[in-house]
Amino acid sequence: MLLFLDGLFAFLDNLHFIVQIITWCYLLFWLYMTFRDMPVMFGLTSLIASYFIFAHSLSTSFLVLVFFAFMLMGTQLQMLLQFGVYPILGFLGIKPPNPFEPQMMGHEERQSAIQKALKGQEMSQQESQMLYQEMQAQMQQQSMQEAEQYVGAERKKMQQEQSNWEQEMYMRHG
Amino acid sequence: MLWWIWLLIIAFYFYNWVKEHVGFSPLLTLAVSGVLIYYMVIEYPWLGSLSFITMMLLTSGILYLLPWVLPFFFGHKPEQQQ
């Protein structure tokens, strides 16, 4: 047991050293590219970076990992979430969050907000925002209905014209 | 034999990675690649293989295919129109 733990600790120690070396390489590369024309700056900053990596290794490694996960892999993460995970969640019956969905108010909230608006009192920003979003959603719905009505009327008119034309042709040519 | 070829491949991968990053100093390249190859190929070859495969997965762009392929298997079925 003790021997096994000893091996594990040695392994973790070596792994930690390897991660330090890799982080150091990435940082040296970045510094070299950044201070390509300023060798003095490169030397100074590489000394500082080496100090941070080998003296405060855990926090530096953590920061580098966070940088990699969210800044370099961020687009892949987002795409995996939106086009990979969300469809699976939908298949399982779980509704994924939609930040663009207008937030609906409760009845009492809406009443109090409308009362405030009628009395000319100041509304909180959240209330006015929600009212505005609701108004927008209603207007959108209304315009959609109007568009549907318009399209329906046009379709009916076209059908009427078609049948009129057919009748005319029938009357003319038999 | 295959195992040795695999070890050679990942050793070359690590050497190449070091050359890409600290290639401005040949001495540093030798030292760092020596350290990496000693630990990741000689001491812990499974760890080296795992990191090689993971890095290939991350950098080859094969993850970009997942969002295209997964909806085919886990997407909604279209409703049949009567």
Coordinates of N, CA and C in Angstrom, one line a residue:
Chain A
M1 N 0.8 -1.2 0.0 CA 0.0 0.0 0.0 C 0.9 1.3 0.0
L2 N 1.8 1.3 0.9 CA 2.7 2.5 1.0 C 3.5 2.6 -0.2
L3 N 4.0 1.5 -0.7 CA 4.8 1.5 -1.9 C 4.0 2.0 -3.1
F4 N 2.7 1.6 -3.2 CA 1.9 2.0 -4.3 C 1.7 3.6 -4.2
L5 N 1.4 4.0 -2.9 CA 1.2 5.5 -2.8 C 2.4 6.3 -3.1
D6 N 3.6 5.7 -2.8 CA 4.9 6.3 -3.1 C 5.0 6.5 -4.6
G7 N 4.6 5.4 -5.3 CA 4.7 5.5 -6.8 C 3.8 6.5 -7.3
L8 N 2.5 6.6 -6.7 CA 1.5 7.5 -7.2 C 2.1 8.9 -7.0
F9 N 2.6 9.2 -5.8 CA 3.1 10.5 -5.6 C 4.3 10.9 -6.5
A10 N 5.2 9.9 -6.8 CA 6.2 10.2 -7.7 C 5.7 10.5 -9.1
F11 N 4.7 9.7 -9.5 CA 4.0 10.0 -10.8 C 3.4 11.4 -10.9
L12 N 2.7 11.7 -9.8 CA 2.1 13.1 -9.8 C 3.1 14.2 -9.8
D13 N 4.2 13.9 -9.1 CA 5.3 14.9 -9.1 C 5.9 15.1 -10.5
N14 N 6.2 14.0 -11.1 CA 6.7 14.0 -12.5 C 5.7 14.7 -13.4
L15 N 4.5 14.4 -13.3 CA 3.4 15.0 -14.2 C 3.4 16.5 -14.0
H16 N 3.4 16.9 -12.7 CA 3.4 18.3 -12.4 C 4.6 19.0 -13.0
F17 N 5.8 18.3 -13.0 CA 7.0 18.9 -13.6 C 6.8 19.0 -15.1
I18 N 6.2 18.0 -15.7 CA 6.0 18.0 -17.2 C 5.0 19.2 -17.6
V19 N 4.0 19.3 -16.8 CA 3.0 20.4 -17.0 C 3.7 21.8 -16.9
Q20 N 4.6 21.9 -15.9 CA 5.3 23.1 -15.7 C 6.2 23.4 -17.0
I21 N 6.9 22.4 -17.5 CA 7.7 22.5 -18.6 C 6.9 22.9 -19.8
I22 N 5.8 22.3 -20.0 CA 4.9 22.6 -21.2 C 4.4 24.0 -21.1
T23 N 3.9 24.4 -19.9 CA 3.5 25.8 -19.8 C 4.6 26.8 -20.0
W24 N 5.7 26.5 -19.5 CA 6.9 27.3 -19.7 C 7.2 27.5 -21.2
C25 N 7.2 26.4 -22.0 CA 7.4 26.4 -23.4 C 6.4 27.3 -24.1
Y26 N 5.1 27.1 -23.8 CA 4.1 28.0 -24.4 C 4.4 29.5 -24.1
L27 N 4.7 29.8 -22.8 CA 4.9 31.2 -22.5 C 6.2 31.7 -23.2
L28 N 7.2 30.9 -23.2 CA 8.5 31.3 -23.9 C 8.2 31.6 -25.3
F29 N 7.5 30.8 -26.0 CA 7.1 30.9 -27.4 C 6.4 32.2 -27.6
W30 N 5.4 32.5 -26.7 CA 4.6 33.7 -26.9 C 5.4 34.9 -26.6
L31 N 6.3 34.9 -25.6 CA 7.2 36.0 -25.3 C 8.1 36.2 -26.5
Y32 N 8.7 35.2 -27.0 CA 9.6 35.3 -28.2 C 8.9 36.0 -29.3
M33 N 7.7 35.5 -29.6 CA 7.0 36.1 -30.8 C 6.6 37.6 -30.5
T34 N 6.3 37.9 -29.2 CA 5.9 39.2 -28.8 C 7.1 40.2 -28.9
F35 N 8.2 39.8 -28.3 CA 9.4 40.7 -28.1 C 10.5 40.2 -29.1
R36 N 10.1 39.9 -30.3 CA 11.0 39.4 -31.3 C 12.2 40.4 -31.6
D37 N 11.8 41.7 -31.6 CA 12.8 42.8 -31.9 C 13.4 43.4 -30.7
M38 N 13.0 42.9 -29.5 CA 13.6 43.5 -28.2 C 14.1 42.4 -27.3
P39 N 15.4 42.0 -27.6 CA 15.9 40.9 -26.8 C 16.0 41.2 -25.3
V40 N 16.2 42.4 -24.9 CA 16.2 42.7 -23.5 C 14.9 42.5 -22.8
M41 N 13.8 42.9 -23.5 CA 12.5 42.7 -23.0 C 12.2 41.2 -22.9
F42 N 12.6 40.5 -24.0 CA 12.4 39.0 -24.0 C 13.1 38.4 -22.8
G43 N 14.4 38.8 -22.5 CA 15.1 38.2 -21.4 C 14.4 38.5 -20.1
L44 N 14.1 39.8 -19.9 CA 13.4 40.1 -18.6 C 12.1 39.4 -18.4
T45 N 11.3 39.5 -19.4 CA 9.9 38.9 -19.2 C 10.0 37.3 -19.1
S46 N 11.0 36.7 -19.8 CA 11.1 35.3 -19.7 C 11.6 34.9 -18.3
L47 N 12.5 35.8 -17.7 CA 12.9 35.5 -16.3 C 11.7 35.6 -15.4
I48 N 10.9 36.7 -15.5 CA 9.7 36.8 -14.7 C 8.7 35.7 -14.9
A49 N 8.5 35.3 -16.1 CA 7.6 34.2 -16.4 C 8.1 32.9 -15.8
S50 N 9.4 32.6 -15.9 CA 10.0 31.4 -15.3 C 9.8 31.4 -13.8
Y51 N 10.0 32.6 -13.2 CA 9.8 32.7 -11.8 C 8.4 32.3 -11.4
F52 N 7.4 32.9 -12.1 CA 6.0 32.6 -11.8 C 5.7 31.2 -12.0
I53 N 6.2 30.6 -13.1 CA 5.8 29.2 -13.4 C 6.4 28.2 -12.4
F54 N 7.7 28.5 -12.0 CA 8.3 27.5 -11.2 C 8.2 27.8 -9.7
A55 N 7.8 29.0 -9.3 CA 7.6 29.3 -7.9 C 6.1 29.4 -7.5
H56 N 5.3 29.8 -8.5 CA 3.8 29.8 -8.2 C 3.1 28.9 -9.3
S57 N 3.6 27.7 -9.3 CA 3.2 26.9 -10.5 C 1.8 26.5 -10.6
L58 N 1.1 26.2 -9.4 CA -0.2 25.8 -9.4 C -1.2 26.9 -10.0
S59 N -1.1 28.1 -9.4 CA -2.0 29.1 -9.9 C -1.7 29.5 -11.3
T60 N -0.4 29.5 -11.7 CA -0.1 29.8 -13.1 C -0.7 28.8 -14.1
S61 N -0.5 27.5 -13.7 CA -1.0 26.4 -14.6 C -2.6 26.5 -14.7
F62 N -3.2 26.9 -13.5 CA -4.7 27.0 -13.5 C -5.1 28.1 -14.5
L63 N -4.4 29.3 -14.4 CA -4.7 30.4 -15.3 C -4.6 30.0 -16.7
V64 N -3.5 29.3 -17.1 CA -3.2 28.9 -18.4 C -4.3 27.9 -18.9
L65 N -4.7 27.0 -18.0 CA -5.8 26.1 -18.4 C -7.1 26.8 -18.7
V66 N -7.4 27.8 -17.8 CA -8.6 28.6 -18.0 C -8.5 29.3 -19.4
F67 N -7.4 29.9 -19.6 CA -7.2 30.6 -20.9 C -7.4 29.7 -22.1
F68 N -6.9 28.5 -22.0 CA -7.0 27.5 -23.1 C -8.5 27.1 -23.3
A69 N -9.2 26.8 -22.1 CA -10.5 26.3 -22.2 C -11.5 27.3 -22.8
F70 N -11.4 28.6 -22.3 CA -12.4 29.6 -22.7 C -12.0 30.5 -23.8
M71 N -10.7 30.7 -24.1 CA -10.4 31.6 -25.1 C -9.9 30.9 -26.4
L72 N -9.3 29.8 -26.3 CA -8.9 29.1 -27.5 C -9.9 28.0 -27.9
M73 N -10.6 27.4 -26.9 CA -11.6 26.3 -27.3 C -13.0 26.9 -27.1
G74 N -13.1 28.2 -26.9 CA -14.4 28.8 -26.7 C -15.4 28.6 -27.8
T75 N -15.0 28.8 -29.0 CA -15.9 28.6 -30.1 C -16.4 27.2 -30.2
Q76 N -15.4 26.2 -30.0 CA -15.8 24.8 -30.1 C -16.8 24.5 -29.0
L77 N -16.5 25.0 -27.8 CA -17.4 24.8 -26.7 C -18.8 25.2 -27.0
Q78 N -18.9 26.5 -27.5 CA -20.2 27.1 -27.8 C -20.9 26.2 -28.8
M79 N -20.2 25.8 -29.9 CA -20.8 25.1 -31.0 C -21.3 23.7 -30.5
L80 N -20.4 23.1 -29.6 CA -20.8 21.8 -29.1 C -22.1 21.9 -28.3
L81 N -22.2 23.0 -27.5 CA -23.3 23.2 -26.6 C -24.6 23.4 -27.5
Q82 N -24.5 24.4 -28.5 CA -25.7 24.8 -29.2 C -26.2 23.8 -30.2
F83 N -25.2 23.1 -30.8 CA -25.6 22.2 -31.9 C -25.5 20.7 -31.5
G84 N -24.8 20.5 -30.4 CA -24.6 19.1 -30.0 C -25.4 18.7 -28.8
V85 N -25.2 19.5 -27.7 CA -25.9 19.2 -26.4 C -27.3 19.6 -26.4
Y86 N -27.6 20.8 -26.9 CA -29.0 21.3 -26.8 C -30.0 20.4 -27.6
P87 N -29.7 20.0 -28.8 CA -30.6 19.0 -29.5 C -30.8 17.7 -28.7
I88 N -29.7 17.2 -28.1 CA -29.9 16.0 -27.3 C -30.8 16.3 -26.1
L89 N -30.6 17.5 -25.5 CA -31.5 17.8 -24.3 C -32.9 17.9 -24.8
G90 N -33.1 18.5 -26.0 CA -34.5 18.6 -26.5 C -35.1 17.2 -26.8
F91 N -34.3 16.3 -27.3 CA -34.7 14.9 -27.5 C -35.1 14.3 -26.2
L92 N -34.4 14.6 -25.1 CA -34.7 14.0 -23.8 C -35.9 14.8 -23.1
G93 N -36.4 15.8 -23.8 CA -37.5 16.5 -23.2 C -37.1 17.7 -22.2
I94 N -35.9 18.1 -22.2 CA -35.4 19.2 -21.4 C -35.3 20.4 -22.3
K95 N -35.9 21.5 -21.8 CA -35.9 22.7 -22.7 C -34.6 23.5 -22.4
P96 N -33.7 23.6 -23.4 CA -32.5 24.4 -23.2 C -32.8 25.9 -23.0
P97 N -32.0 26.6 -22.3 CA -32.3 28.0 -22.0 C -32.2 28.8 -23.3
N98 N -33.1 29.8 -23.5 CA -33.1 30.7 -24.6 C -33.0 32.1 -24.2
P99 N -31.8 32.7 -24.2 CA -31.7 34.1 -23.7 C -32.5 35.1 -24.5
F100 N -33.0 34.8 -25.7 CA -33.7 35.8 -26.5 C -35.2 35.7 -26.3
E101 N -35.6 34.7 -25.5 CA -37.1 34.6 -25.3 C -37.6 35.8 -24.5
P102 N -38.7 36.5 -24.9 CA -39.2 37.6 -24.1 C -39.7 37.0 -22.7
Q103 N -39.4 37.7 -21.6 CA -39.8 37.2 -20.3 C -41.2 37.7 -20.1
M104 N -42.1 36.8 -19.7 CA -43.5 37.1 -19.4 C -43.7 37.4 -18.0
M105 N -44.5 38.5 -17.7 CA -44.7 38.9 -16.3 C -45.9 38.1 -15.7
G106 N -46.0 38.1 -14.4 CA -47.2 37.5 -13.8 C -48.3 38.5 -13.8
H107 N -49.5 38.1 -13.5 CA -50.7 39.0 -13.6 C -50.6 40.2 -12.7
E108 N -50.2 40.0 -11.4 CA -50.2 41.1 -10.5 C -49.0 42.1 -10.8
E109 N -47.9 41.5 -11.2 CA -46.8 42.3 -11.6 C -47.2 43.2 -12.8
R110 N -47.9 42.6 -13.8 CA -48.2 43.4 -14.9 C -49.2 44.5 -14.5
Q111 N -50.2 44.1 -13.7 CA -51.2 45.1 -13.2 C -50.5 46.3 -12.5
S112 N -49.6 46.0 -11.6 CA -48.9 47.1 -10.9 C -48.1 47.9 -11.8
A113 N -47.4 47.3 -12.8 CA -46.6 48.0 -13.7 C -47.5 49.0 -14.5
I114 N -48.6 48.5 -15.0 CA -49.5 49.3 -15.8 C -50.1 50.4 -15.0
Q115 N -50.4 50.1 -13.7 CA -51.0 51.2 -12.8 C -49.9 52.3 -12.7
K116 N -48.7 51.9 -12.4 CA -47.6 52.8 -12.3 C -47.4 53.7 -13.5
A117 N -47.5 53.0 -14.7 CA -47.4 53.7 -15.9 C -48.5 54.7 -16.1
L118 N -49.7 54.3 -15.7 CA -50.9 55.2 -15.9 C -50.8 56.4 -14.9
K119 N -50.3 56.1 -13.7 CA -50.2 57.2 -12.7 C -49.0 58.1 -13.0
G120 N -48.1 57.7 -13.9 CA -46.9 58.5 -14.2 C -45.8 58.3 -13.1
Q121 N -46.0 57.2 -12.3 CA -44.9 56.9 -11.4 C -43.7 56.3 -12.1
E122 N -42.6 56.3 -11.4 CA -41.4 55.7 -12.0 C -41.4 54.2 -11.9
M123 N -41.2 53.5 -13.0 CA -41.1 52.0 -12.9 C -39.6 51.6 -12.7
S124 N -39.4 50.4 -12.2 CA -38.1 50.0 -12.1 C -37.7 49.6 -13.5
Q125 N -36.3 49.5 -13.7 CA -35.8 49.2 -15.1 C -36.3 47.8 -15.6
Q126 N -36.3 46.9 -14.6 CA -36.8 45.5 -15.0 C -38.2 45.5 -15.5
E127 N -39.1 46.3 -14.7 CA -40.5 46.3 -15.1 C -40.7 46.9 -16.4
S128 N -40.0 48.1 -16.7 CA -40.2 48.7 -18.0 C -39.7 47.8 -19.1
Q129 N -38.6 47.2 -18.8 CA -38.0 46.3 -19.8 C -38.9 45.2 -20.2
M130 N -39.5 44.6 -19.1 CA -40.5 43.5 -19.4 C -41.7 43.9 -20.1
L131 N -42.2 45.1 -19.7 CA -43.4 45.6 -20.4 C -43.1 45.8 -21.9
Y132 N -41.9 46.4 -22.1 CA -41.5 46.7 -23.5 C -41.4 45.4 -24.3
Q133 N -40.8 44.4 -23.7 CA -40.6 43.1 -24.4 C -42.0 42.5 -24.7
E134 N -42.9 42.6 -23.7 CA -44.2 42.1 -23.9 C -44.9 42.8 -25.1
M135 N -44.8 44.1 -25.1 CA -45.4 44.9 -26.1 C -44.8 44.5 -27.5
Q136 N -43.5 44.3 -27.5 CA -42.9 43.9 -28.8 C -43.4 42.6 -29.2
A137 N -43.5 41.6 -28.3 CA -44.0 40.3 -28.6 C -45.4 40.4 -29.2
Q138 N -46.2 41.2 -28.5 CA -47.6 41.3 -29.0 C -47.7 41.9 -30.4
M139 N -46.9 43.0 -30.6 CA -46.9 43.6 -31.9 C -46.4 42.6 -33.0
Q140 N -45.4 41.9 -32.6 CA -44.9 40.9 -33.6 C -46.0 39.9 -33.9
Q141 N -46.7 39.4 -32.9 CA -47.8 38.4 -33.1 C -48.9 39.0 -34.0
Q142 N -49.2 40.3 -33.7 CA -50.3 41.0 -34.4 C -49.9 41.1 -35.9
S143 N -48.6 41.5 -36.1 CA -48.2 41.7 -37.5 C -48.1 40.3 -38.2
M144 N -47.8 39.3 -37.5 CA -47.8 37.9 -38.1 C -49.2 37.6 -38.5
Q145 N -50.2 37.9 -37.6 CA -51.6 37.5 -37.9 C -52.0 38.3 -39.1
E146 N -51.7 39.6 -39.2 CA -52.1 40.4 -40.3 C -51.5 39.9 -41.6
A147 N -50.2 39.5 -41.5 CA -49.5 38.9 -42.7 C -50.2 37.6 -43.1
E148 N -50.6 36.8 -42.2 CA -51.3 35.6 -42.5 C -52.7 35.9 -43.2
Q149 N -53.4 36.8 -42.6 CA -54.7 37.2 -43.2 C -54.5 37.7 -44.6
Y150 N -53.5 38.6 -44.8 CA -53.2 39.1 -46.1 C -52.9 38.0 -47.1
V151 N -52.0 37.1 -46.7 CA -51.7 36.0 -47.6 C -52.9 35.1 -47.9
G152 N -53.7 34.9 -46.9 CA -54.9 34.1 -47.1 C -55.8 34.7 -48.1
A153 N -56.0 36.1 -48.0 CA -56.9 36.8 -48.9 C -56.4 36.7 -50.3
E154 N -55.1 36.9 -50.4 CA -54.5 36.9 -51.7 C -54.6 35.5 -52.4
R155 N -54.4 34.5 -51.6 CA -54.6 33.2 -52.1 C -56.0 32.9 -52.6
K156 N -57.0 33.4 -51.8 CA -58.4 33.2 -52.2 C -58.6 33.9 -53.5
K157 N -58.1 35.2 -53.6 CA -58.3 36.0 -54.8 C -57.7 35.2 -56.0
M158 N -56.5 34.7 -55.8 CA -55.9 34.0 -57.0 C -56.7 32.8 -57.4
Q159 N -57.2 32.0 -56.4 CA -58.0 30.8 -56.7 C -59.2 31.2 -57.5
Q160 N -59.8 32.4 -57.0 CA -61.1 32.9 -57.7 C -60.7 33.2 -59.1
E161 N -59.6 33.9 -59.3 CA -59.2 34.3 -60.7 C -59.0 33.1 -61.6
Q162 N -58.3 32.1 -61.0 CA -58.0 30.9 -61.7 C -59.3 30.2 -62.2
S163 N -60.3 30.1 -61.2 CA -61.5 29.4 -61.5 C -62.3 30.2 -62.6
N164 N -62.3 31.5 -62.4 CA -63.0 32.4 -63.4 C -62.4 32.1 -64.8
W165 N -61.1 32.1 -64.9 CA -60.4 31.9 -66.1 C -60.7 30.5 -66.7
E166 N -60.7 29.5 -65.9 CA -61.1 28.2 -66.3 C -62.5 28.2 -66.9
Q167 N -63.4 28.8 -66.2 CA -64.8 28.8 -66.6 C -64.9 29.5 -68.0
E168 N -64.2 30.6 -68.1 CA -64.2 31.4 -69.3 C -63.7 30.5 -70.5
M169 N -62.6 29.9 -70.3 CA -62.0 29.0 -71.3 C -63.0 27.9 -71.7
Y170 N -63.7 27.4 -70.7 CA -64.7 26.3 -70.9 C -65.8 26.8 -71.7
M171 N -66.2 28.1 -71.4 CA -67.3 28.6 -72.1 C -66.9 28.9 -73.6
R172 N -65.7 29.4 -73.8 CA -65.2 29.7 -75.1 C -65.0 28.5 -76.0
H173 N -64.3 27.5 -75.4 CA -63.8 26.4 -76.3 C -64.6 25.1 -76.0
G174 N -65.4 25.1 -75.1 CA -66.2 23.9 -74.8 C -65.6 22.8 -74.0
Chain B
M1 N 7.1 -4.8 -32.0 CA 7.6 -4.0 -33.2 C 6.7 -2.8 -33.4
L2 N 5.4 -3.0 -33.5 CA 4.4 -2.0 -33.7 C 4.5 -1.0 -32.5
W3 N 4.7 -1.5 -31.3 CA 4.8 -0.7 -30.1 C 6.0 0.3 -30.2
W4 N 7.1 -0.3 -30.7 CA 8.3 0.5 -30.8 C 8.1 1.6 -31.9
I5 N 7.4 1.3 -33.0 CA 7.1 2.3 -34.0 C 6.2 3.4 -33.4
W6 N 5.2 3.0 -32.6 CA 4.3 3.9 -32.0 C 5.1 4.9 -31.1
L7 N 6.0 4.3 -30.3 CA 6.9 5.1 -29.4 C 7.7 6.1 -30.2
L8 N 8.2 5.6 -31.3 CA 9.0 6.5 -32.1 C 8.2 7.7 -32.7
I9 N 7.0 7.3 -33.1 CA 6.1 8.4 -33.6 C 5.8 9.4 -32.5
I10 N 5.4 9.0 -31.3 CA 5.1 10.0 -30.3 C 6.3 10.7 -29.8
A11 N 7.5 10.1 -29.8 CA 8.8 10.8 -29.5 C 9.0 11.9 -30.5
F12 N 8.8 11.5 -31.8 CA 9.0 12.5 -32.8 C 8.0 13.7 -32.7
Y13 N 6.8 13.3 -32.3 CA 5.7 14.4 -32.1 C 6.2 15.3 -31.0
F14 N 6.7 14.8 -29.9 CA 7.1 15.7 -28.8 C 8.3 16.5 -29.2
Y15 N 9.2 15.9 -29.9 CA 10.4 16.7 -30.3 C 10.0 17.8 -31.3
N16 N 9.0 17.5 -32.2 CA 8.5 18.5 -33.1 C 7.8 19.6 -32.4
W17 N 7.0 19.2 -31.4 CA 6.3 20.2 -30.6 C 7.3 21.2 -29.9
V18 N 8.3 20.6 -29.3 CA 9.3 21.5 -28.7 C 10.0 22.4 -29.7
K19 N 10.3 21.8 -30.9 CA 11.0 22.6 -31.9 C 10.1 23.7 -32.4
E20 N 8.8 23.5 -32.4 CA 7.9 24.5 -32.9 C 7.9 25.7 -31.8
H21 N 8.0 25.3 -30.5 CA 7.8 26.3 -29.5 C 9.1 27.0 -29.0
V22 N 10.1 26.2 -28.8 CA 11.4 26.9 -28.4 C 12.5 26.7 -29.4
G23 N 12.1 26.7 -30.7 CA 13.1 26.4 -31.7 C 14.1 27.5 -31.9
F24 N 13.9 28.7 -31.2 CA 14.8 29.8 -31.3 C 16.1 29.5 -30.6
S25 N 16.1 28.5 -29.7 CA 17.4 28.1 -29.0 C 17.6 26.6 -29.2
P26 N 18.6 26.2 -30.0 CA 18.8 24.7 -30.2 C 19.1 24.0 -28.9
L27 N 19.8 24.6 -28.0 CA 20.2 24.0 -26.7 C 18.9 23.7 -25.9
L28 N 18.0 24.8 -25.8 CA 16.8 24.6 -25.1 C 15.9 23.5 -25.7
T29 N 15.9 23.5 -27.1 CA 15.1 22.4 -27.8 C 15.6 21.0 -27.4
L30 N 16.9 20.9 -27.4 CA 17.5 19.6 -27.0 C 17.1 19.2 -25.5
A31 N 17.3 20.2 -24.6 CA 17.0 19.9 -23.2 C 15.6 19.6 -23.0
V32 N 14.7 20.5 -23.5 CA 13.2 20.3 -23.2 C 12.7 19.0 -23.9
S33 N 13.2 18.8 -25.1 CA 12.7 17.5 -25.8 C 13.2 16.3 -25.1
G34 N 14.4 16.4 -24.5 CA 15.0 15.3 -23.7 C 14.1 15.0 -22.5
V35 N 13.8 16.1 -21.8 CA 12.9 15.9 -20.6 C 11.6 15.3 -21.0
L36 N 11.0 15.9 -22.0 CA 9.6 15.4 -22.4 C 9.7 14.0 -22.9
I37 N 10.7 13.6 -23.7 CA 10.7 12.3 -24.2 C 11.1 11.3 -23.1
Y38 N 11.9 11.7 -22.2 CA 12.3 10.8 -21.1 C 11.0 10.5 -20.3
Y39 N 10.2 11.5 -19.9 CA 9.1 11.2 -19.1 C 7.9 10.6 -19.9
M40 N 7.6 11.2 -21.0 CA 6.4 10.9 -21.7 C 6.5 9.6 -22.6
V41 N 7.7 9.3 -23.0 CA 7.9 8.1 -23.8 C 8.6 6.9 -23.1
I42 N 9.6 7.2 -22.3 CA 10.4 6.2 -21.7 C 9.7 5.8 -20.3
E43 N 9.4 6.8 -19.5 CA 8.9 6.6 -18.2 C 7.4 6.2 -18.2
Y44 N 6.6 7.1 -18.8 CA 5.2 6.8 -18.8 C 4.7 6.8 -20.3
P45 N 4.9 5.7 -21.0 CA 4.5 5.7 -22.4 C 3.0 5.8 -22.6
W46 N 2.2 5.3 -21.7 CA 0.7 5.4 -21.8 C 0.2 6.8 -21.7
L47 N 0.8 7.5 -20.7 CA 0.5 8.9 -20.6 C 0.9 9.7 -21.9
G48 N 2.0 9.4 -22.4 CA 2.5 10.1 -23.6 C 1.5 9.8 -24.8
S49 N 1.1 8.5 -24.9 CA 0.1 8.1 -26.0 C -1.2 8.9 -25.8
L50 N -1.6 8.9 -24.5 CA -2.9 9.6 -24.2 C -2.8 11.0 -24.6
S51 N -1.8 11.7 -24.2 CA -1.7 13.1 -24.5 C -1.5 13.4 -26.0
F52 N -0.8 12.5 -26.7 CA -0.7 12.6 -28.2 C -2.1 12.5 -28.8
I53 N -2.8 11.4 -28.4 CA -4.2 11.2 -29.0 C -5.1 12.4 -28.7
T54 N -5.0 12.9 -27.4 CA -5.9 14.0 -27.0 C -5.5 15.3 -27.9
M55 N -4.2 15.5 -28.0 CA -3.8 16.7 -28.8 C -4.2 16.6 -30.2
M56 N -4.2 15.3 -30.8 CA -4.6 15.1 -32.2 C -6.1 15.4 -32.3
L57 N -6.9 15.0 -31.3 CA -8.4 15.2 -31.3 C -8.7 16.7 -31.2
L58 N -7.9 17.4 -30.4 CA -8.2 18.8 -30.2 C -7.8 19.7 -31.4
T59 N -6.6 19.3 -32.0 CA -6.1 20.2 -33.0 C -6.5 19.8 -34.4
S60 N -7.0 18.5 -34.6 CA -7.3 18.1 -36.0 C -8.6 18.7 -36.5
G61 N -9.5 19.2 -35.6 CA -10.7 19.8 -36.0 C -11.8 18.7 -36.2
I62 N -11.6 17.5 -35.7 CA -12.6 16.4 -35.8 C -13.8 16.7 -34.9
L63 N -13.5 17.6 -33.8 CA -14.6 17.9 -32.9 C -15.6 18.8 -33.6
Y64 N -15.2 19.5 -34.7 CA -16.1 20.4 -35.4 C -17.2 19.5 -36.1
L65 N -16.9 18.2 -36.4 CA -17.8 17.4 -37.1 C -18.9 16.9 -36.1
L66 N -18.7 16.9 -34.8 CA -19.7 16.3 -33.9 C -21.0 17.0 -34.0
P67 N -21.1 18.4 -34.0 CA -22.4 19.0 -34.1 C -23.1 18.7 -35.4
W68 N -22.4 18.3 -36.4 CA -23.1 18.0 -37.7 C -23.6 16.6 -37.6
V69 N -22.9 15.7 -37.0 CA -23.2 14.3 -37.0 C -24.2 13.9 -35.9
L70 N -24.1 14.5 -34.7 CA -24.9 14.1 -33.6 C -26.4 14.3 -33.8
P71 N -26.8 15.4 -34.4 CA -28.3 15.6 -34.6 C -28.9 14.5 -35.5
F72 N -28.1 13.9 -36.4 CA -28.7 12.8 -37.2 C -29.1 11.6 -36.3
F73 N -28.4 11.4 -35.2 CA -28.7 10.3 -34.3 C -29.6 10.7 -33.2
F74 N -29.5 11.9 -32.7 CA -30.3 12.3 -31.5 C -31.3 13.4 -31.8
G75 N -31.5 13.8 -33.1 CA -32.4 14.9 -33.4 C -33.9 14.5 -33.3
H76 N -34.8 15.4 -33.5 CA -36.2 15.1 -33.5 C -36.5 14.4 -34.8
K77 N -37.5 13.5 -34.8 CA -38.0 12.9 -36.0 C -39.1 13.9 -36.6
P78 N -39.0 14.1 -37.9 CA -40.1 15.0 -38.4 C -41.4 14.3 -38.3
E79 N -42.5 15.1 -38.0 CA -43.8 14.5 -37.9 C -44.4 14.1 -39.3
Q80 N -45.0 13.0 -39.3 CA -45.5 12.5 -40.6 C -46.8 13.3 -40.9
Q81 N -46.9 13.8 -42.1 CA -48.1 14.5 -42.5 C -49.1 13.6 -43.2
Q82 N -50.3 13.7 -42.8 CA -51.3 12.8 -43.3 C -52.1 13.4 -44.5

